[in-house]
Amino acid sequence: MRAFLIAITIVLLFSNQTQAEVTTNKQKIVEYYIKLIRNDTSWLKLVEQKAIKQNLSVEKAIHNDAEFMYSKNPRLDVPLEKPKEPIFTCFGSLQLAPLSIGILFALLSMFFFFKLNMEKTSIVLLMFSGLSVRLFMVLLNGYINEWDEVVHALVAKNMMENPFHPMLFKNPIFPLDEFNWSQGHIWLHKQPLFLWQMALSMKIFGVSIFSIRFPSIIMTSILIYFIYRIGRLSFNQQVGYIAALLSVFSFYIMELIVGGVFTDHNDIAFLFYVCASFWAWVEYEKATGRKKLIFLILIGIFSGCAVLVKWLVGLLVYAGWGMSIILYNERRKQLKNYLHIGISLTITLIVFLPWQIYILGTFPTLSTFEYLHNSKHFFEVLEGHSGGVWYHFSMINELYGFNPFYLLIVFICFLVVTKNSPIKTAIITNVSIIYLFFTIAATKMPSFTFVVSFLIFIMIGVVISTLFELIEEKNRIKNNNLKILAKVSFLVILIFP
């Protein structure tokens, strides 16, 4: 009898221990999946959408997804956590080289700008810094990302042979759903310019991940110069420099370059051409004589290219330009202002209308469907991309890396410290229109408002530059070298939080 009781006790103890081990193992696996979800931007976005639909907290929705993944794979071998290594030991020499060069060029650029007052040299170094950092990101991410880069890459590859016949699945064996942008044969889901650029890059350099992303690397490197010029001409060279520096190390730009977030190269090209059109308009405002005409033409060309990337929001420059005429009595009375904006708008139409006429004639059913689908973004939630009225405000942390309320403070300070001018009016108009329009729109995606990021960088540049000037006026730091060191240290902390 005693032996029987001992046996039962041993069995019970063993079963309890086994159950405890199972429970502990489950907790480890669920925690592992929770970490995976939080570290995967795309997965996290889907979970956030589920949370909204099911009226759950985001944390609860994450835990539910992790539990679901455990139910599908309860025997997952959770990798052991390794002790954190110094950051530079995480990269290979091929990756480390452009990163090191990029940081070195950025520090040299700040030295040439603040210490030696060599403006042109500092901007050239800053552009090379941006180029190097972007090369590092491309080398770091050596695979094509799903949704949307894989689709864009395939359409662009097929465009190498026939740029005016955009195709996703080139030789379909079975009937395809032509109205599903991820399954069809003919692909008109987006305007073609960014795809032509990718196709040309692959034609020159061969089909590779690098050649797919090369146009985005070049455009965002040139973007640094555009931002600098806008800030310099609108306010002063220090504002332009700080804004350009912020764009160099914008992590969201680098995520778009490597296809890490939705719409990737499409949004990079859109940002580039919208910024280019605004740059051309600022140059036009400051130019005289024949140069004024040249920039007038460039405004039209760049705005037309923006429309050929992501449709009618590409006309944004005309909103700010028009408001800068209407709100200033002297400008409002001058007939030439209306004539010039009309000439530029005509050039824009000449750039983007031919493609619209072509696809309506060649692919009438599909093109009509896509135009209607585009308009539905404003009235309907498409593909689960929903969000509340504060959605884009809450996305500021992801886009710029700081608390949304800081940007609100920056916006208020910008309004207070800058003098009224046509360019200031245009900046406020463009930022306000974009945030208001996409807040009202039913479909929400993080990158929708990023098209005015260059103006946000300039606003931040104005506030920081004003802060530097106030410190100098108070003459708190007597030694000039210490002043420069303080500025550089502040900017380094800002871009490398």
XYZ file of C-alpha atoms in Angstrom:
497
model
C 0.000 0.000 0.000
C 2.831 2.339 0.934
C 4.594 1.582 -2.367
C 1.355 2.344 -4.229
C 1.009 5.775 -2.546
C 4.638 6.615 -3.262
C 4.119 5.714 -6.950
C 1.026 7.919 -7.206
C 2.889 10.804 -5.532
C 5.800 10.475 -7.972
C 3.409 10.427 -10.949
C 1.574 13.519 -9.690
C 4.818 15.389 -9.064
C 6.116 14.455 -12.512
C 2.886 15.489 -14.227
C 2.854 18.822 -12.355
C 6.463 19.432 -13.347
C 5.680 18.546 -16.980
C 2.652 20.840 -16.946
C 4.785 23.642 -15.496
C 7.373 23.099 -18.206
C 4.694 23.241 -20.893
C 3.262 26.435 -19.382
C 6.729 28.013 -19.160
C 7.508 26.959 -22.741
C 4.233 28.451 -23.970
C 4.987 31.749 -22.231
C 8.416 31.888 -23.855
C 7.016 31.218 -27.332
C 4.160 33.729 -26.915
C 6.626 36.366 -25.666
C 8.836 35.604 -28.656
C 5.945 36.186 -31.065
C 5.020 39.408 -29.251
C 8.563 40.671 -29.851
C 8.376 39.641 -33.506
C 5.104 41.541 -33.994
C 6.424 44.699 -32.334
C 9.619 44.648 -34.393
C 7.836 44.045 -37.721
C 6.298 47.333 -38.931
C 3.950 45.702 -41.444
C 2.725 43.042 -39.008
C 2.219 45.642 -36.285
C 0.134 47.811 -38.639
C -2.137 44.869 -39.445
C -2.565 44.123 -35.743
C -3.396 47.788 -35.056
C -6.078 47.624 -37.750
C -7.518 44.470 -36.134
C -7.550 46.255 -32.776
C -9.606 49.112 -34.227
C -12.072 46.755 -35.936
C -12.490 44.522 -32.851
C -12.513 47.470 -30.403
C -9.515 46.091 -28.504
C -6.411 47.715 -27.111
C -3.331 47.304 -29.306
C -1.588 45.317 -26.552
C -4.506 42.885 -26.336
C -4.571 42.472 -30.135
C -0.807 41.783 -30.164
C -1.212 39.155 -27.439
C -4.103 37.537 -29.348
C -2.009 37.294 -32.515
C 0.886 35.817 -30.554
C -1.458 33.230 -28.968
C -2.791 32.360 -32.415
C 0.743 31.843 -33.766
C 1.519 29.606 -30.785
C -1.565 27.476 -31.493
C -0.258 26.925 -35.025
C 3.292 26.112 -33.962
C 3.494 25.115 -30.258
C 6.847 23.351 -30.675
C 8.751 26.370 -31.991
C 12.390 26.472 -30.939
C 12.780 29.967 -29.495
C 16.263 31.301 -30.276
C 18.313 32.080 -27.187
C 18.850 35.780 -26.602
C 22.450 36.721 -27.192
C 24.121 39.461 -25.181
C 24.043 42.786 -27.011
C 27.160 43.434 -29.025
C 28.644 46.817 -29.868
C 26.774 48.282 -32.859
C 29.714 48.198 -35.265
C 30.262 44.459 -34.747
C 26.784 43.820 -36.190
C 27.816 44.805 -39.742
C 30.127 43.351 -42.342
C 32.974 45.406 -43.786
C 31.005 46.026 -47.016
C 28.175 47.539 -44.951
C 30.403 49.288 -42.437
C 32.395 51.192 -45.067
C 29.563 53.395 -46.455
C 28.122 53.924 -42.951
C 31.482 55.117 -41.592
C 32.078 57.308 -44.647
C 28.581 58.784 -44.339
C 29.066 59.714 -40.667
C 32.548 61.106 -41.384
C 31.264 63.264 -44.256
C 28.433 64.568 -42.050
C 30.858 65.595 -39.286
C 33.217 67.186 -41.816
C 30.283 69.006 -43.376
C 29.297 70.501 -40.002
C 32.912 71.556 -39.415
C 33.130 73.277 -42.826
C 29.755 74.966 -42.329
C 29.959 76.205 -38.727
C 33.722 76.690 -38.336
C 35.046 77.627 -41.786
C 31.856 79.135 -43.283
C 32.505 77.176 -46.504
C 28.882 76.841 -47.542
C 29.220 75.082 -50.906
C 31.785 72.562 -49.666
C 29.659 71.708 -46.632
C 26.583 71.037 -48.796
C 28.531 68.851 -51.228
C 29.865 66.848 -48.269
C 26.350 66.604 -46.848
C 25.027 65.207 -50.134
C 27.820 62.616 -50.225
C 27.023 61.776 -46.605
C 23.398 61.133 -47.583
C 24.482 59.025 -50.553
C 26.784 56.898 -48.372
C 24.192 56.340 -45.626
C 21.603 55.302 -48.235
C 24.076 52.853 -49.793
C 24.586 51.393 -46.315
C 20.837 50.836 -45.947
C 20.574 49.131 -49.338
C 23.515 46.850 -48.538
C 22.012 46.100 -45.121
C 18.709 44.928 -46.588
C 19.625 42.446 -49.321
C 16.191 41.168 -50.295
C 13.021 42.512 -51.921
C 10.286 43.327 -49.430
C 6.712 42.202 -49.929
C 3.957 44.781 -50.261
C 4.684 46.824 -52.168
C 8.279 46.597 -53.391
C 7.984 43.105 -54.875
C 5.059 44.204 -57.082
C 6.722 47.460 -58.159
C 9.954 45.611 -58.974
C 8.203 43.018 -61.139
C 6.184 45.603 -63.085
C 9.328 47.702 -63.618
C 11.254 44.617 -64.797
C 8.542 43.876 -67.364
C 8.650 47.516 -68.471
C 12.267 47.090 -69.562
C 11.010 45.536 -72.798
C 7.824 47.536 -73.237
C 7.623 50.712 -71.113
C 4.146 51.591 -72.438
C 2.616 48.222 -71.630
C 2.835 47.852 -67.830
C 2.405 44.222 -66.767
C 2.511 42.368 -63.468
C 2.170 38.739 -64.601
C 3.688 38.827 -68.062
C 2.496 35.475 -69.434
C -0.531 34.377 -67.400
C -1.430 30.688 -67.755
C -4.772 30.906 -65.964
C -7.353 33.709 -66.092
C -6.419 36.520 -63.696
C -8.420 39.106 -61.808
C -7.477 42.198 -63.801
C -9.033 44.481 -61.190
C -6.836 43.170 -58.359
C -3.584 45.137 -58.321
C -1.628 42.193 -56.895
C -2.935 39.535 -59.292
C -3.593 41.051 -62.717
C -1.859 41.053 -66.092
C -1.993 44.731 -67.106
C -0.954 46.947 -64.188
C -2.289 50.518 -63.972
C -2.638 50.746 -60.206
C -0.126 53.602 -60.011
C 1.143 56.250 -62.390
C 4.213 55.063 -64.341
C 7.102 57.528 -63.881
C 8.764 55.876 -60.868
C 8.440 52.484 -62.624
C 10.084 53.864 -65.771
C 12.966 55.085 -63.603
C 13.383 51.652 -62.023
C 13.168 49.965 -65.450
C 15.832 52.306 -66.857
C 18.091 51.600 -63.879
C 17.739 47.828 -64.430
C 18.380 48.321 -68.136
C 21.666 50.111 -67.370
C 22.940 48.144 -64.357
C 21.222 44.808 -64.870
C 18.385 43.290 -62.869
C 19.314 43.371 -59.178
C 18.083 44.639 -55.844
C 20.590 47.488 -56.055
C 19.379 48.637 -59.483
C 15.750 48.524 -58.271
C 16.598 50.921 -55.434
C 19.222 53.016 -57.224
C 16.798 55.738 -58.466
C 15.557 56.245 -54.890
C 19.149 56.572 -53.632
C 19.915 59.260 -56.236
C 16.651 61.180 -55.781
C 16.941 61.372 -51.988
C 20.572 62.498 -52.290
C 19.579 65.342 -54.648
C 16.657 66.107 -52.326
C 19.211 67.262 -49.735
C 20.254 70.119 -52.036
C 16.654 71.127 -52.804
C 15.804 71.304 -49.096
C 18.922 73.352 -48.391
C 18.097 75.857 -51.130
C 14.467 76.217 -50.026
C 15.547 76.921 -46.435
C 18.368 79.252 -47.461
C 16.333 81.347 -49.883
C 13.248 81.448 -47.653
C 15.033 82.234 -44.364
C 18.813 81.906 -44.069
C 21.638 79.482 -44.795
C 21.661 78.042 -41.268
C 17.962 77.098 -41.558
C 18.621 75.447 -44.923
C 21.611 73.539 -43.597
C 19.851 72.187 -40.485
C 16.817 71.124 -42.547
C 19.060 69.373 -45.090
C 20.956 67.613 -42.282
C 17.696 66.288 -40.841
C 16.764 64.855 -44.243
C 20.136 63.090 -44.545
C 19.450 60.957 -41.467
C 15.684 60.628 -41.801
C 15.117 56.974 -40.921
C 11.708 56.924 -42.593
C 13.244 58.004 -45.905
C 15.725 55.148 -45.598
C 12.936 52.682 -44.795
C 11.127 53.764 -47.970
C 14.313 53.358 -50.041
C 14.657 49.698 -49.022
C 10.942 48.938 -49.360
C 10.510 48.501 -45.624
C 7.146 50.307 -45.545
C 4.124 50.570 -47.839
C 4.481 52.281 -51.260
C 8.301 52.512 -50.959
C 9.835 53.900 -54.205
C 6.536 55.419 -55.274
C 6.527 57.707 -52.227
C 10.224 58.522 -52.614
C 9.685 59.673 -56.199
C 6.553 61.574 -55.171
C 8.396 63.376 -52.361
C 11.246 64.191 -54.742
C 9.114 65.744 -57.481
C 6.807 67.649 -55.104
C 9.875 69.041 -53.306
C 11.515 69.841 -56.663
C 8.432 71.765 -57.810
C 8.411 73.768 -54.551
C 12.164 74.422 -54.865
C 11.674 75.679 -58.430
C 8.872 77.984 -57.228
C 11.056 79.450 -54.425
C 13.864 80.013 -56.957
C 11.296 81.622 -59.284
C 10.195 83.997 -56.493
C 13.781 85.125 -55.893
C 14.973 85.169 -59.538
C 14.940 88.021 -62.035
C 15.038 88.285 -65.812
C 15.474 85.156 -67.906
C 16.079 82.927 -64.855
C 12.514 83.590 -63.754
C 11.196 82.038 -66.972
C 13.479 78.997 -66.594
C 12.185 78.272 -63.095
C 8.610 78.895 -64.229
C 9.038 76.091 -66.762
C 10.703 73.838 -64.160
C 7.764 74.262 -61.766
C 5.448 72.949 -64.483
C 7.719 70.039 -65.405
C 8.343 68.873 -61.824
C 4.690 69.202 -60.832
C 3.683 67.215 -63.932
C 6.201 64.530 -62.968
C 4.726 64.426 -59.441
C 1.272 63.797 -60.930
C 2.818 61.050 -63.082
C 3.960 59.369 -59.871
C 0.997 59.626 -57.497
C -1.797 61.511 -59.213
C -3.349 64.913 -58.438
C -1.787 65.651 -55.049
C 1.258 66.339 -57.219
C -0.352 69.724 -57.992
C 0.312 70.785 -54.385
C 2.755 73.565 -55.313
C -0.074 75.483 -57.000
C -2.088 75.546 -53.763
C 0.657 77.393 -51.880
C 1.518 79.552 -54.892
C -2.117 80.530 -55.433
C -2.634 81.371 -51.761
C 0.506 83.535 -51.787
C -1.123 85.595 -54.570
C -4.627 85.806 -53.106
C -3.601 86.831 -49.568
C -1.249 89.668 -50.567
C -2.965 92.757 -51.933
C -0.074 93.920 -54.128
C 0.430 90.487 -55.691
C -3.313 89.996 -56.104
C -3.566 93.081 -58.341
C -0.747 92.080 -60.709
C -2.048 90.336 -63.839
C 1.347 88.749 -64.570
C 1.057 86.568 -61.459
C -2.058 84.876 -62.852
C -0.445 84.608 -66.285
C 2.657 82.922 -64.852
C 0.740 80.406 -62.764
C -1.385 79.667 -65.849
C 1.700 79.066 -68.021
C 3.227 76.738 -65.433
C -0.032 74.807 -64.988
C -0.307 74.394 -68.758
C 3.193 72.843 -68.830
C 2.132 70.486 -66.023
C -0.882 69.369 -68.069
C 1.348 68.804 -71.121
C 3.578 66.530 -68.996
C 0.962 64.255 -67.430
C -2.075 64.285 -69.751
C -0.599 62.248 -72.661
C -0.292 59.117 -70.478
C -3.878 59.495 -69.272
C -5.149 59.798 -72.862
C -3.032 56.813 -73.917
C -4.266 54.401 -71.214
C -7.892 55.501 -71.644
C -7.582 54.604 -75.326
C -5.504 51.421 -74.923
C -6.919 49.989 -71.683
C -10.297 51.770 -71.329
C -11.990 49.412 -68.856
C -9.051 48.952 -66.492
C -7.964 52.617 -66.552
C -11.505 53.804 -65.777
C -11.658 51.326 -62.886
C -8.337 52.621 -61.484
C -9.424 56.277 -61.681
C -12.617 55.420 -59.781
C -10.611 53.320 -57.315
C -8.329 56.310 -56.628
C -11.307 58.518 -55.807
C -12.653 55.884 -53.399
C -9.658 56.438 -51.084
C -11.303 59.625 -49.882
C -14.770 58.178 -49.248
C -14.132 54.520 -48.344
C -11.682 52.505 -46.245
C -9.774 50.428 -48.805
C -7.833 47.222 -48.054
C -8.299 47.677 -44.301
C -6.257 50.906 -44.127
C -8.442 52.654 -41.563
C -7.724 55.037 -38.715
C -9.280 57.650 -36.482
C -9.192 61.421 -36.766
C -5.840 61.539 -34.927
C -4.232 58.818 -37.058
C -1.767 61.059 -38.948
C -0.986 63.024 -35.797
C -0.084 59.769 -34.018
C 2.104 58.713 -36.975
C 4.448 61.701 -36.475
C 6.615 59.652 -34.107
C 7.108 56.977 -36.763
C 7.756 59.490 -39.568
C 10.074 61.883 -37.723
C 11.181 60.076 -34.582
C 9.812 62.422 -31.935
C 6.665 63.056 -29.916
C 3.767 64.490 -31.980
C 3.323 67.342 -29.486
C 6.876 68.505 -30.230
C 5.873 69.051 -33.851
C 2.868 71.065 -32.696
C 5.226 73.259 -30.648
C 7.525 73.599 -33.686
C 4.571 74.658 -35.858
C 3.472 77.318 -33.337
C 7.044 78.611 -32.917
C 7.429 78.764 -36.705
C 4.290 80.922 -36.939
C 5.553 83.257 -34.207
C 9.246 83.720 -35.053
C 9.032 84.117 -38.841
C 7.922 87.237 -40.670
C 4.935 87.114 -42.987
C 5.948 86.451 -46.578
C 4.537 84.694 -49.665
C 6.851 81.718 -49.066
C 5.822 81.388 -45.411
C 2.176 81.490 -46.557
C 2.847 78.739 -49.105
C 4.589 76.524 -46.517
C 1.732 76.829 -44.020
C -0.856 76.311 -46.779
C 0.765 73.157 -48.144
C 1.313 71.512 -44.755
C -2.216 72.400 -43.585
C -3.889 71.165 -46.797
C -2.101 67.818 -46.709
C -2.869 67.103 -43.056
C -6.468 68.307 -43.352
C -7.148 66.406 -46.598
C -5.754 63.075 -45.416
C -7.344 63.442 -41.980
C -10.754 63.726 -43.649
C -9.993 60.921 -46.146
C -11.363 57.526 -45.098
C -8.316 55.504 -46.175
C -5.295 56.099 -43.942
C -1.659 55.144 -44.572
C 1.478 56.420 -42.782
C 3.220 57.853 -45.856
C 0.306 59.960 -47.093
C 1.462 63.064 -45.197
C 5.192 62.451 -45.693
C 5.027 64.353 -48.982
C 5.426 67.597 -46.967
C 8.273 66.242 -44.802
C 10.740 68.625 -46.486
C 8.629 71.542 -45.213
C 8.517 70.000 -41.724
C 12.332 69.767 -41.774
C 12.501 73.461 -42.722
C 10.130 74.413 -39.882
C 12.329 72.497 -37.436
C 15.379 74.196 -38.974
C 13.812 77.621 -38.376
C 13.133 76.851 -34.701
C 16.611 75.417 -34.034
C 18.323 78.254 -35.901
C 16.333 80.808 -33.888
C 17.371 79.019 -30.690
C 21.046 79.201 -31.737
C 20.695 82.920 -32.501
C 19.078 83.627 -29.122
C 21.925 81.856 -27.328
C 24.478 83.868 -29.315
C 22.665 87.134 -28.582
C 22.729 86.402 -24.855
C 26.455 85.695 -25.321
C 26.329 82.913 -22.757
C 29.338 81.173 -24.326
C 32.319 83.477 -24.878
C 34.619 81.051 -26.694
C 33.702 80.720 -30.390
C 34.970 77.148 -30.607
C 32.745 76.169 -27.691
C 29.756 77.744 -29.471
C 30.444 75.634 -32.565
C 30.950 72.506 -30.444
C 27.646 73.164 -28.679
C 25.801 73.508 -32.009
C 27.356 70.384 -33.491
C 26.713 68.385 -30.302
C 23.063 69.471 -30.265
C 22.574 68.461 -33.917
C 24.355 65.110 -33.413
C 22.071 64.332 -30.448
C 19.059 65.368 -32.560
C 19.866 63.110 -35.521
C 21.281 60.214 -33.438
C 18.866 60.090 -30.455
